[in-house]
Short mmCIF file of C-alpha atoms in Angstrom, two decimals:
data_model
loop_
_atom_site.label_atom_id
_atom_site.label_comp_id
_atom_site.label_asym_id
_atom_site.label_seq_id
_atom_site.Cartn_x
_atom_site.Cartn_y
_atom_site.Cartn_z
CA ALA A 568 -9.57 -0.98 -14.24
CA GLN A 569 -6.90 1.18 -13.15
CA THR A 570 -3.32 0.32 -13.83
CA VAL A 571 -0.02 1.62 -12.49
CA THR A 572 3.34 1.38 -14.10
CA GLN A 573 6.83 2.00 -12.60
CA SER A 574 9.20 1.21 -15.54
CA GLN A 575 12.52 1.60 -13.48
CA PRO A 576 12.97 -1.50 -11.27
CA GLU A 577 16.00 0.03 -9.92
CA MET A 578 17.75 3.45 -9.75
CA SER A 579 20.88 4.71 -7.96
CA VAL A 580 22.31 8.37 -7.04
CA GLN A 581 24.92 9.76 -5.44
CA GLU A 582 24.15 11.28 -2.18
CA ALA A 583 23.37 14.96 -2.41
CA GLU A 584 22.07 14.58 -5.65
CA THR A 585 18.61 14.74 -7.45
CA VAL A 586 17.15 11.52 -8.68
CA THR A 587 13.63 11.37 -10.46
CA LEU A 588 11.37 8.09 -10.38
CA SER A 589 9.04 7.73 -12.79
CA CYS A 590 5.29 6.42 -12.66
CA THR A 591 2.61 6.21 -14.98
CA TYR A 592 -0.99 5.34 -14.78
CA ASP A 593 -4.29 4.30 -16.81
CA THR A 594 -7.68 5.43 -15.59
CA SER A 595 -10.91 6.76 -17.22
CA GLU A 596 -11.62 8.60 -14.10
CA SER A 597 -11.24 12.54 -13.81
CA ASP A 598 -10.90 12.52 -10.17
CA TYR A 599 -8.60 10.40 -8.22
CA TYR A 600 -5.43 10.58 -5.74
CA LEU A 601 -2.03 9.93 -6.55
CA PHE A 602 0.57 8.83 -4.10
CA TRP A 603 4.09 7.75 -3.39
CA TYR A 604 5.05 5.41 -0.92
CA LYS A 605 8.53 4.37 0.67
CA GLN A 606 9.07 0.96 2.08
CA PRO A 607 12.40 0.81 3.93
CA PRO A 608 13.96 -2.50 4.55
CA SER A 609 12.16 -2.90 7.82
CA ARG A 610 9.01 -3.22 5.38
CA GLN A 611 6.54 -0.71 6.69
CA MET A 612 4.92 1.36 4.15
CA ILE A 613 5.35 5.24 4.63
CA LEU A 614 3.44 8.06 2.93
CA VAL A 615 5.74 10.44 1.09
CA ILE A 616 3.86 12.67 -0.98
CA ARG A 617 0.21 12.97 -1.99
CA GLN A 618 -1.49 14.59 -5.03
CA GLU A 619 -5.13 15.31 -5.77
CA ALA A 620 -5.94 15.06 -9.63
CA TYR A 621 -7.97 18.29 -9.41
CA LYS A 622 -4.97 20.24 -8.31
CA GLN A 623 -2.91 21.74 -10.95
CA GLN A 624 -0.34 22.60 -8.40
CA ASN A 625 2.31 19.70 -8.00
CA ALA A 626 2.80 18.84 -4.54
CA THR A 627 6.06 19.50 -2.28
CA GLU A 628 7.03 18.23 0.80
CA ASN A 629 10.60 19.47 2.06
CA ARG A 630 12.89 17.57 -0.46
CA PHE A 631 10.05 15.62 -2.08
CA SER A 632 8.35 17.13 -5.03
CA VAL A 633 5.83 15.57 -7.98
CA ASN A 634 5.70 16.48 -11.38
CA PHE A 635 2.01 15.66 -12.06
CA GLN A 636 1.11 15.58 -15.73
CA LYS A 637 -2.74 14.67 -15.94
CA ALA A 638 -2.93 14.82 -19.55
CA ALA A 639 0.02 12.24 -20.28
CA LYS A 640 -1.19 10.46 -16.66
CA SER A 641 2.11 10.62 -15.61
CA PHE A 642 3.18 10.99 -11.69
CA SER A 643 6.86 11.40 -11.02
CA LEU A 644 8.70 11.65 -7.80
CA LYS A 645 11.74 14.11 -7.68
CA ILE A 646 14.14 13.60 -4.55
CA SER A 647 16.38 16.55 -3.97
CA ASP A 648 19.81 16.49 -1.86
CA SER A 649 19.53 12.65 -1.69
CA GLN A 650 20.17 11.26 1.74
CA LEU A 651 21.32 7.57 3.01
CA GLY A 652 18.09 7.20 4.64
CA ASP A 653 16.20 7.71 1.07
CA ALA A 654 17.27 4.17 0.15
CA ALA A 655 14.18 1.93 0.20
CA MET A 656 11.49 0.55 -2.27
CA TYR A 657 9.37 3.61 -3.48
CA PHE A 658 5.96 2.51 -4.73
CA CYS A 659 3.44 4.99 -6.61
CA ALA A 660 -0.26 4.37 -5.89
CA TYR A 661 -3.66 5.54 -7.42
CA ARG A 662 -7.03 5.67 -5.48
CA SER A 663 -10.35 6.90 -6.65
CA PHE A 664 -11.57 10.04 -5.67
CA GLN A 665 -15.19 9.28 -5.44
CA ALA A 666 -15.44 5.98 -3.51
CA PRO A 667 -18.75 4.09 -3.60
CA PHE A 668 -18.12 0.70 -2.35
CA GLY A 669 -15.69 -1.01 -4.55
CA ASN A 670 -13.62 1.95 -5.29
CA GLU A 671 -11.67 1.75 -1.50
CA LYS A 672 -8.29 0.09 -2.69
CA LEU A 673 -4.93 1.56 -3.50
CA THR A 674 -3.48 0.34 -6.69
CA PHE A 675 0.37 0.05 -6.81
CA GLY A 676 2.96 -0.21 -9.07
CA THR A 677 6.02 -2.94 -8.87
CA GLY A 678 8.03 -0.24 -7.02
CA THR A 679 11.57 1.23 -7.51
CA ARG A 680 14.36 0.26 -5.65
CA LEU A 681 16.42 3.50 -5.05
CA THR A 682 20.19 2.97 -3.74
CA ILE A 683 21.86 5.71 -2.32
CA ILE A 684 25.65 5.99 -3.44
CA PRO A 685 27.66 7.19 -0.39
CA ASP B 1266 -1.22 5.48 19.87
CA THR B 1267 1.68 3.54 18.19
CA GLY B 1268 0.10 3.13 14.70
CA VAL B 1269 -0.85 0.03 12.74
CA SER B 1270 0.11 -3.35 14.75
CA GLN B 1271 0.66 -6.67 12.92
CA ASN B 1272 1.11 -9.90 14.71
CA PRO B 1273 3.05 -12.03 14.30
CA ARG B 1274 5.56 -10.35 12.38
CA HIS B 1275 6.75 -13.80 10.87
CA LYS B 1276 5.37 -16.97 10.35
CA ILE B 1277 6.70 -20.35 8.96
CA THR B 1278 3.93 -23.20 8.49
CA LYS B 1279 4.14 -26.51 6.82
CA ARG B 1280 1.82 -26.71 3.76
CA GLY B 1281 -1.82 -27.65 4.64
CA GLN B 1282 -1.83 -26.00 7.83
CA ASN B 1283 -4.00 -22.91 8.76
CA VAL B 1284 -2.68 -19.78 9.67
CA THR B 1285 -4.23 -16.56 11.62
CA PHE B 1286 -2.80 -13.22 11.40
CA ARG B 1287 -4.06 -10.27 13.65
CA CYS B 1288 -4.16 -6.51 12.84
CA ASP B 1289 -4.69 -3.61 15.28
CA PRO B 1290 -5.41 -0.37 13.46
CA ILE B 1291 -5.05 2.92 15.00
CA SER B 1292 -7.67 3.39 17.32
CA GLU B 1293 -9.97 5.84 16.01
CA HIS B 1294 -9.75 4.48 12.38
CA ASN B 1295 -12.90 2.98 11.20
CA ARG B 1296 -11.53 1.31 8.07
CA LEU B 1297 -9.25 -1.49 7.93
CA TYR B 1298 -7.27 -3.05 4.74
CA TRP B 1299 -5.52 -6.17 3.89
CA TYR B 1300 -3.23 -6.27 0.97
CA ARG B 1301 -0.64 -8.95 0.02
CA GLN B 1302 2.65 -8.38 -1.07
CA THR B 1303 4.94 -10.75 -2.93
CA LEU B 1304 8.76 -10.58 -3.53
CA GLY B 1305 9.35 -7.79 -6.21
CA GLN B 1306 5.83 -6.75 -6.61
CA GLY B 1307 3.80 -3.95 -4.98
CA PRO B 1308 1.17 -4.41 -2.47
CA GLU B 1309 -2.29 -6.42 -3.78
CA PHE B 1310 -5.67 -5.59 -2.57
CA LEU B 1311 -7.35 -8.15 -0.41
CA THR B 1312 -10.33 -7.04 1.37
CA TYR B 1313 -11.41 -4.05 3.33
CA PHE B 1314 -13.54 -3.31 6.16
CA GLN B 1315 -15.81 -0.31 7.39
CA ASN B 1316 -16.16 -0.95 11.08
CA GLU B 1317 -17.27 -4.41 11.36
CA ALA B 1318 -18.50 -4.89 7.61
CA GLN B 1319 -16.57 -6.37 5.02
CA LEU B 1320 -17.20 -4.38 2.12
CA GLU B 1321 -14.94 -5.55 -0.75
CA LYS B 1322 -13.36 -8.75 -1.51
CA SER B 1323 -10.67 -8.90 -4.28
CA ARG B 1324 -10.76 -12.05 -6.69
CA LEU B 1325 -7.07 -12.64 -5.04
CA LEU B 1326 -9.06 -13.86 -1.70
CA SER B 1327 -10.02 -17.50 -2.65
CA ASP B 1328 -12.24 -19.16 -0.06
CA ARG B 1329 -9.28 -20.69 1.84
CA PHE B 1330 -8.96 -16.93 2.95
CA SER B 1331 -11.49 -15.28 5.44
CA ALA B 1332 -11.17 -12.15 7.26
CA GLU B 1333 -12.97 -10.91 10.09
CA ARG B 1334 -13.36 -7.59 12.50
CA PRO B 1335 -16.15 -8.55 14.88
CA LYS B 1336 -16.24 -5.57 16.98
CA GLY B 1337 -14.96 -2.90 14.38
CA SER B 1338 -11.47 -2.80 16.10
CA PHE B 1339 -8.89 -5.43 15.35
CA SER B 1340 -9.10 -7.82 12.34
CA THR B 1341 -8.05 -11.24 11.57
CA LEU B 1342 -6.92 -12.81 8.37
CA GLU B 1343 -6.82 -16.71 8.45
CA ILE B 1344 -5.68 -19.07 5.67
CA GLN B 1345 -6.92 -22.41 5.86
CA ARG B 1346 -5.01 -25.10 4.21
CA THR B 1347 -1.91 -22.98 3.49
CA GLU B 1348 -0.41 -23.68 -0.02
CA GLN B 1349 3.20 -22.45 -1.20
CA GLY B 1350 1.67 -19.85 -3.15
CA ASP B 1351 0.34 -18.11 -0.02
CA SER B 1352 3.99 -17.56 1.09
CA ALA B 1353 4.12 -13.40 0.89
CA MET B 1354 3.95 -10.39 3.07
CA TYR B 1355 0.70 -9.51 4.43
CA LEU B 1356 -0.13 -6.12 5.00
CA CYS B 1357 -2.82 -4.05 7.04
CA ALA B 1358 -3.68 -0.55 6.72
CA SER B 1359 -6.05 1.54 8.26
CA SER B 1360 -7.72 5.00 7.47
CA LEU B 1361 -10.60 7.08 8.86
CA THR B 1362 -13.77 7.74 6.51
CA GLY B 1363 -13.04 11.14 4.94
CA THR B 1364 -9.33 11.38 5.10
CA GLN B 1365 -8.61 8.53 2.60
CA GLY B 1366 -7.07 11.35 0.15
CA HIS B 1367 -4.13 11.75 3.04
CA GLY B 1368 -3.22 7.83 2.25
CA TYR B 1369 -3.44 5.08 4.64
CA THR B 1370 -1.51 4.05 7.57
CA PHE B 1371 0.43 0.83 7.33
CA GLY B 1372 1.64 -1.72 9.65
CA SER B 1373 4.89 -3.47 9.52
CA GLY B 1374 3.31 -6.74 8.10
CA THR B 1375 3.62 -10.32 8.73
CA ARG B 1376 5.89 -12.32 6.56
CA LEU B 1377 4.27 -15.72 5.69
CA THR B 1378 6.51 -18.70 4.69
CA VAL B 1379 5.11 -21.90 3.54
CA VAL B 1380 7.38 -24.86 3.71
#
């Protein structure tokens, strides 16, 4: 079974600075998807960025980028120019690429609470 | 389309009572998922449907839990004889076959408190 580990329960960053959230995972599969989700206090999970494991290029979405190290099974999220609206819980998640019945689920880490300091 | 809708947003119930939650997915999405999130934890998978067929159930889904998606549109999650350990946020998500790599769209959840 796959596991996802987020070792930083809380992080804080000064507004306009850069912060990196860590995520490691364990899997025996070669193809899979990785995601970062944001969960603001309103509680709706919002997809921030995704990465296909077969792609070597790191994904980027505006101020959000990832550092995907497949061999190390590491998938960190970098937030540049942090804004007050970035304050939220951030969850790393894993999904199998091939989805016969039984592999549909997302496996989440325990999350990192990000605080933005004005 | 207004996204994934969940009702009610909050539910307080006495231990031993039955509760039912509803999820309305994005209309063109044929896959629907239920997750449970306890305080300080990430969401945990409960079950998923493709159209009206329930294709996978987690071991977390005890026999007190039942989920349905009768016409392949909205879904209900019922918990019978609630226990205090059932207190959690229940999240619904949906997706379209072939787009799972794009992630799922989540609803705002139903927060259950069992007293």
